[in-house]
Amino acid sequence: MTTWYEGALAAFDTETTGVDVETDRIVSAAVVVQDAPGTRPRVSRWLVNPGVPVPEAATAVHGLTEDHLHRNGRWPAPVMYEIAEQLAEHAALGRPLVVMNAPFDLTLLDRELRRHRASSLDRWFESVPLRVLDPRVLDKHLDRYRKGRRTLTDLCAHYDVPLQDAHDAAADALAALDVVRAVGRRFAARLDRLSPTELHALQTNWHAAQARGLQAWFARSGSEETVCTDWPLRPELPAAA
């Protein structure tokens, strides 16, 4: 029987105007589908005119300028619909969705749907639940005592996964997908008996524990920063933009 990490997976990634999920906007996105390891991935890409200024700091990360997005990007409303529709289709087909640091990308998508479609991400998954595999949460739980950062670049280096064109949505999505497969193989003895549905539920608890640990570290460091324990989607805030 094929294990989930050797089977079909989809992956989702975004590039944005910044790091605030409540106010920042998606400027590009990609969904990558791979039916099995080593097979040719199928890639869907979106370029978005966010309708707001694109800070130079964001352009320095992903290379997408405000002028380029204004000339070549599409309006957000149809793009957000198409992305949500495609994610729902993959869920209906039984494909787990790989999302690196899922609460960031999925919450951004949810807020864009609310902003431009008067909808929400949850509405797309009322009949078929979303099953998310987050390489950051998985790696941090399964190898919790390893020192060092756990960005996508760090995880790719640790698991010997090639990452070309970092901060391109499609490249990052494919790399995250490959990292999840590598995590599955390395920790097969602990993961083989778990289905993606079971892993989704477990990651909810694992992420909460990880967030509480980070919150405690911030407190010891004198920082007032708040860490959200919700995964894979943050709850809507009353003052959300």
Short mmCIF file of N, CA and C in Angstrom, two decimals, residues 45 76 82 93 99 127 162 164 177 192 200 212 225-227 236:
data_model
loop_
_atom_site.label_atom_id
_atom_site.label_comp_id
_atom_site.label_asym_id
_atom_site.label_seq_id
_atom_site.Cartn_x
_atom_site.Cartn_y
_atom_site.Cartn_z
N ARG A 45 -0.31 29.01 -11.72
CA ARG A 45 0.25 30.25 -11.18
C ARG A 45 -0.76 31.38 -11.32
N PRO A 76 -7.87 40.94 -7.77
CA PRO A 76 -7.87 39.88 -6.75
C PRO A 76 -9.13 39.01 -6.73
N GLU A 82 -10.56 31.43 -7.88
CA GLU A 82 -9.93 30.32 -8.60
C GLU A 82 -9.02 29.51 -7.69
N LEU A 93 -10.54 15.29 -4.28
CA LEU A 93 -9.85 14.17 -4.91
C LEU A 93 -8.98 13.40 -3.92
N VAL A 99 1.45 23.01 2.90
CA VAL A 99 1.59 24.45 3.04
C VAL A 99 2.62 24.75 4.12
N SER A 127 -18.06 20.53 2.94
CA SER A 127 -18.43 19.15 2.62
C SER A 127 -17.23 18.21 2.60
N PRO A 162 16.54 20.34 -3.23
CA PRO A 162 16.96 21.51 -4.01
C PRO A 162 15.90 22.61 -3.96
N GLN A 164 15.47 26.15 -5.97
CA GLN A 164 15.88 27.14 -6.95
C GLN A 164 14.83 28.23 -7.01
N LEU A 177 6.73 20.69 -0.85
CA LEU A 177 6.19 19.35 -1.14
C LEU A 177 7.30 18.30 -1.03
N ASP A 192 4.19 6.13 9.26
CA ASP A 192 3.57 5.21 8.30
C ASP A 192 2.14 4.84 8.65
N HIS A 200 -3.37 15.72 10.21
CA HIS A 200 -3.93 17.06 10.29
C HIS A 200 -4.36 17.37 11.73
N ARG A 212 2.96 27.75 22.20
CA ARG A 212 3.05 28.06 23.63
C ARG A 212 4.50 28.10 24.09
N GLU A 225 5.43 40.26 22.23
CA GLU A 225 4.86 39.65 21.03
C GLU A 225 3.96 38.48 21.38
N THR A 226 2.81 38.40 20.70
CA THR A 226 1.83 37.35 20.94
C THR A 226 1.91 36.30 19.85
N VAL A 227 1.89 35.03 20.23
CA VAL A 227 1.95 33.93 19.28
C VAL A 227 0.59 33.24 19.23
N GLU A 236 -10.83 34.80 12.63
CA GLU A 236 -11.01 36.16 12.15
C GLU A 236 -11.04 37.12 13.33
#
